[in-house]
CSV table of C-alpha atoms in Angstrom, one decimal:
chain,number,residue,atom,x,y,z
L,4,MET,CA,27.2,-13.3,-8.3
L,5,ARG,CA,25.4,-11.6,-10.2
L,6,PRO,CA,26.1,-6.8,-9.3
L,7,ASN,CA,23.9,-5.0,-8.4
L,8,VAL,CA,21.1,-2.9,-10.7
L,9,ASP,CA,19.3,0.2,-10.4
L,10,VAL,CA,15.8,-0.4,-11.1
L,11,SER,CA,14.7,2.7,-10.4
L,12,ASN,CA,17.3,4.9,-12.2
L,13,GLU,CA,16.0,8.2,-9.9
L,14,CYS,CA,17.7,10.3,-8.9
L,15,GLY,CA,18.2,11.1,-4.7
L,16,PRO,CA,17.5,8.4,-1.9
L,17,GLN,CA,15.0,5.8,-2.5
L,18,SER,CA,13.7,4.7,1.1
L,19,GLU,CA,11.2,1.7,2.6
L,20,THR,CA,11.4,-0.9,-0.3
L,21,PHE,CA,9.3,-3.5,-0.7
L,22,ILE,CA,9.3,-6.4,-3.1
L,23,THR,CA,6.9,-8.9,-4.3
L,24,LEU,CA,6.5,-12.3,-6.4
L,25,ASN,CA,4.2,-13.2,-9.0
L,26,HIS,CA,3.1,-16.2,-8.1
L,27,SER,CA,1.3,-17.4,-11.1
L,28,ASN,CA,4.5,-15.8,-13.0
L,29,THR,CA,7.3,-16.3,-10.8
L,30,LYS,CA,9.4,-14.7,-13.1
L,31,VAL,CA,7.7,-11.4,-12.7
L,32,LEU,CA,8.4,-9.4,-9.6
L,33,THR,CA,7.1,-6.0,-8.6
L,34,ALA,CA,8.8,-3.6,-6.0
L,35,GLY,CA,7.9,0.1,-4.7
L,36,SER,CA,9.6,2.5,-2.9
L,37,ASN,CA,9.2,5.8,-1.7
L,38,GLU,CA,10.7,9.0,-3.7
L,39,ILE,CA,11.7,11.6,-1.1
L,40,PHE,CA,12.5,14.5,-4.1
L,41,ALA,CA,9.1,13.0,-6.1
L,42,CYS,CA,6.7,13.2,-2.9
L,43,ARG,CA,5.5,10.3,-4.3
L,44,CYS,CA,5.9,6.0,-4.4
L,45,ALA,CA,7.1,5.1,-7.4
L,46,ALA,CA,6.3,0.9,-8.7
L,47,ILE,CA,9.1,-0.7,-10.5
L,48,PHE,CA,7.8,-3.4,-13.0
L,49,LEU,CA,10.7,-6.7,-13.6
L,50,PRO,CA,9.1,-8.7,-16.3
L,51,THR,CA,10.8,-11.5,-17.3
L,52,GLU,CA,13.2,-10.8,-20.3
L,53,GLY,CA,15.2,-8.4,-17.5
L,54,ARG,CA,13.8,-4.7,-19.2
L,55,VAL,CA,12.5,-2.3,-16.8
L,56,GLY,CA,9.5,-0.6,-16.7
L,57,ALA,CA,7.9,2.2,-14.3
L,58,GLY,CA,4.7,2.6,-13.5
L,59,TRP,CA,4.3,5.5,-11.2
L,60,ILE,CA,1.7,6.4,-8.3
L,61,TYR,CA,0.7,9.7,-7.4
L,62,PRO,CA,-0.5,9.8,-3.9
L,63,CYS,CA,0.1,13.9,-4.5
L,64,ARG,CA,-2.6,14.2,-6.7
L,65,ARG,CA,-5.5,14.0,-3.7
L,66,PRO,CA,-6.0,17.3,-1.8
L,67,LEU,CA,-7.3,17.4,1.7
L,68,SER,CA,-10.9,18.8,0.7
L,69,GLY,CA,-11.3,22.8,2.0
L,70,THR,CA,-7.5,23.1,2.1
L,71,HIS,CA,-4.6,23.8,0.2
L,72,ASP,CA,-3.1,21.0,1.9
L,73,THR,CA,0.6,19.7,0.3
L,74,ARG,CA,0.5,16.2,0.8
L,75,PHE,CA,2.9,13.1,-0.3
L,76,GLY,CA,2.8,9.0,-0.5
L,77,SER,CA,4.9,6.1,2.4
L,78,ASP,CA,5.7,3.1,3.2
L,79,PRO,CA,4.2,0.9,0.4
L,80,THR,CA,3.4,-2.8,0.2
L,81,LEU,CA,2.4,-4.6,-2.6
L,82,ALA,CA,0.6,-8.1,-3.1
L,83,PHE,CA,-0.2,-10.3,-6.1
L,84,ASP,CA,-3.3,-12.2,-6.4
L,85,THR,CA,-4.3,-15.5,-8.3
L,86,GLN,CA,-5.8,-13.5,-11.6
L,87,GLY,CA,-2.3,-12.1,-11.9
L,88,ASN,CA,-3.3,-8.1,-10.2
L,89,VAL,CA,-1.3,-6.6,-8.3
L,90,PHE,CA,-2.1,-4.0,-5.2
L,91,TYR,CA,0.3,-1.7,-4.3
L,92,GLY,CA,-0.9,-0.3,-0.2
L,93,TYR,CA,0.5,3.0,0.8
L,94,ILE,CA,-0.3,5.8,3.1
L,95,VAL,CA,-0.6,9.5,1.7
L,96,VAL,CA,0.0,12.3,4.4
L,97,PHE,CA,-1.5,15.4,4.2
L,98,PHE,CA,1.0,18.9,5.9
L,99,GLY,CA,-0.7,22.4,6.2
L,100,GLY,CA,1.9,25.3,5.7
L,101,GLY,CA,4.4,23.9,9.3
L,102,THR,CA,5.2,20.6,9.6
L,103,GLU,CA,2.6,19.0,11.8
L,104,SER,CA,0.4,16.5,9.9
L,105,ASN,CA,-3.3,17.5,9.1
L,106,GLY,CA,-4.2,14.4,8.5
L,107,THR,CA,-3.7,10.7,6.8
L,108,GLU,CA,-5.8,7.9,5.0
L,109,LEU,CA,-5.1,5.0,3.7
L,110,ALA,CA,-4.1,3.7,-0.4
L,111,VAL,CA,-4.7,0.9,-2.4
L,112,ALA,CA,-3.5,0.6,-5.9
L,113,ARG,CA,-4.5,-1.4,-8.6
L,114,SER,CA,-2.6,-2.8,-11.4
L,115,THR,CA,-4.5,-5.7,-13.7
L,116,ASP,CA,-0.9,-5.8,-16.1
L,117,GLY,CA,1.2,-6.9,-13.5
L,118,GLY,CA,2.4,-3.7,-12.3
L,119,GLN,CA,3.3,-1.4,-15.7
L,120,THR,CA,0.5,1.1,-14.7
L,121,TYR,CA,-2.1,1.6,-11.8
L,122,PRO,CA,-5.5,3.0,-13.4
L,123,GLN,CA,-7.1,2.8,-10.3
L,124,VAL,CA,-7.0,3.5,-6.3
L,125,ALA,CA,-8.8,3.8,-3.1
L,126,PHE,CA,-9.1,5.8,-0.7
L,127,PHE,CA,-10.5,4.9,3.1
L,128,SER,CA,-9.7,5.4,6.7
L,129,PHE,CA,-8.8,9.3,6.9
L,130,GLN,CA,-7.8,10.3,10.0
L,131,SER,CA,-7.6,14.2,11.2
L,132,GLY,CA,-4.4,15.2,12.0
L,133,ALA,CA,-5.6,15.8,15.8
L,134,ASN,CA,-6.3,12.1,15.5
L,135,HIS,CA,-4.5,9.1,15.4
L,136,PHE,CA,-1.5,8.7,12.5
L,137,ASN,CA,-2.2,6.3,10.4
L,138,ASP,CA,1.2,4.3,9.4
L,139,LYS,CA,3.1,1.2,8.4
L,140,PRO,CA,0.8,-0.9,6.6
L,141,MET,CA,1.2,-4.4,5.2
L,142,ILE,CA,-0.9,-6.0,2.4
L,143,THR,CA,-1.9,-9.9,1.4
L,144,ALA,CA,-4.3,-11.6,-1.1
L,145,ASP,CA,-6.1,-14.6,-0.2
L,146,THR,CA,-4.0,-16.7,-2.7
L,147,ASN,CA,-5.8,-20.1,-1.6
L,148,PRO,CA,-7.7,-22.0,-4.3
L,149,SER,CA,-10.0,-23.5,-1.5
L,150,SER,CA,-10.8,-20.3,0.0
L,151,PRO,CA,-14.1,-19.1,-0.2
L,152,PHE,CA,-12.8,-15.6,0.5
L,153,ARG,CA,-9.8,-16.4,-2.5
L,154,ASP,CA,-8.6,-12.9,-3.8
L,155,ASN,CA,-9.8,-10.9,-0.8
L,156,ILE,CA,-7.4,-8.1,-0.5
L,157,TYR,CA,-5.8,-7.5,3.6
L,158,ILE,CA,-4.5,-4.5,4.6
L,159,ALA,CA,-3.5,-3.6,8.3
L,160,TRP,CA,-2.1,-0.9,9.7
L,161,ASP,CA,-1.2,1.1,13.4
L,162,ALA,CA,-3.1,4.0,13.9
L,163,ALA,CA,-1.8,4.2,17.5
L,164,SER,CA,-0.4,7.6,17.7
L,165,GLY,CA,-1.3,9.7,21.1
L,166,GLY,CA,-1.8,6.2,22.7
L,167,SER,CA,-5.9,6.5,23.7
L,168,SER,CA,-7.9,3.5,23.6
L,169,ALA,CA,-9.6,5.1,20.3
L,170,GLY,CA,-6.3,4.5,18.0
L,171,GLY,CA,-5.0,0.6,17.7
L,172,ILE,CA,-4.5,-1.7,14.6
L,173,ARG,CA,-6.8,-1.9,12.2
L,174,LEU,CA,-7.5,-4.1,9.4
L,175,ALA,CA,-9.3,-3.3,6.1
L,176,ARG,CA,-10.5,-5.5,3.6
L,177,SER,CA,-11.6,-5.9,0.2
L,178,SER,CA,-13.6,-8.6,-1.7
L,179,ASP,CA,-14.3,-6.7,-5.1
L,180,HIS,CA,-10.9,-6.5,-6.2
L,181,GLY,CA,-9.6,-3.6,-4.7
L,182,LEU,CA,-12.5,-1.2,-5.8
L,183,THR,CA,-13.6,-0.3,-1.5
L,184,PHE,CA,-12.2,-1.2,1.1
L,185,ASN,CA,-14.1,-1.8,4.9
L,186,SER,CA,-12.4,-1.6,7.7
L,187,THR,CA,-12.3,-2.1,11.7
L,188,ARG,CA,-10.1,-2.2,14.8
L,189,VAL,CA,-8.4,-5.9,15.7
L,190,ASP,CA,-6.5,-5.1,18.5
L,191,SER,CA,-8.3,-4.8,22.2
L,192,PRO,CA,-10.6,-1.9,22.4
L,193,SER,CA,-10.5,-1.6,26.3
L,194,GLY,CA,-6.0,-1.7,25.9
L,195,PRO,CA,-4.0,1.5,25.5
L,196,GLY,CA,-4.0,1.7,21.6
L,197,GLN,CA,-0.2,1.4,21.5
L,198,GLY,CA,0.5,-0.8,19.3
L,199,ILE,CA,3.1,-0.3,16.6
L,200,GLY,CA,3.6,-2.0,13.1
L,201,ALA,CA,0.9,-4.8,12.1
L,202,ARG,CA,1.3,-7.8,9.5
L,203,ALA,CA,-1.6,-9.3,7.2
L,204,VAL,CA,-0.6,-12.9,7.2
L,205,ARG,CA,-1.7,-14.5,4.2
L,206,TRP,CA,-4.3,-16.7,4.8
L,207,ALA,CA,-8.7,-16.6,4.5
L,208,GLN,CA,-10.2,-14.7,6.5
L,209,GLY,CA,-13.5,-14.1,7.2
């Protein structure tokens, strides 16, 4: 049995860890976690030869327009497409002077080098603090070689805080390799909107 290895070498706690496999190169893994002390999500690249490199995602660079709010990234989720790109989904949470949230939005960063760097980030589906809290995203890619939607990216999450009919489960799709995302509600709009947690299943979606 091999010993445990500290791949992040970061101080303080890491939480909500997520790991994914590159199906085009099964010796490459990419993982993510919350960095509690650093106010960010961290992405760790684990290449074939056993080296560990870190490509950092900084949700904190994203200000809430017109405010001086602080913000942090949370809830990492990752997936590879068939071209070797890795997509890192997370939520961005904005806080004002107190402890209550002023808003949340979804973010998906794309790496074209297998998870070593993440130069591109798409932000979407902002909800104000008075509205619903975007939470618990899960991401996947359509990797079916015969699918007409091959390499489309799907991310699902819940926006159910508050329990009104305007909340519910949301799904966003990107057909341009993570540049933009279009979202829709996928649970019953006549329901209470209290669903929590969502899972994006890896199959072709229309």
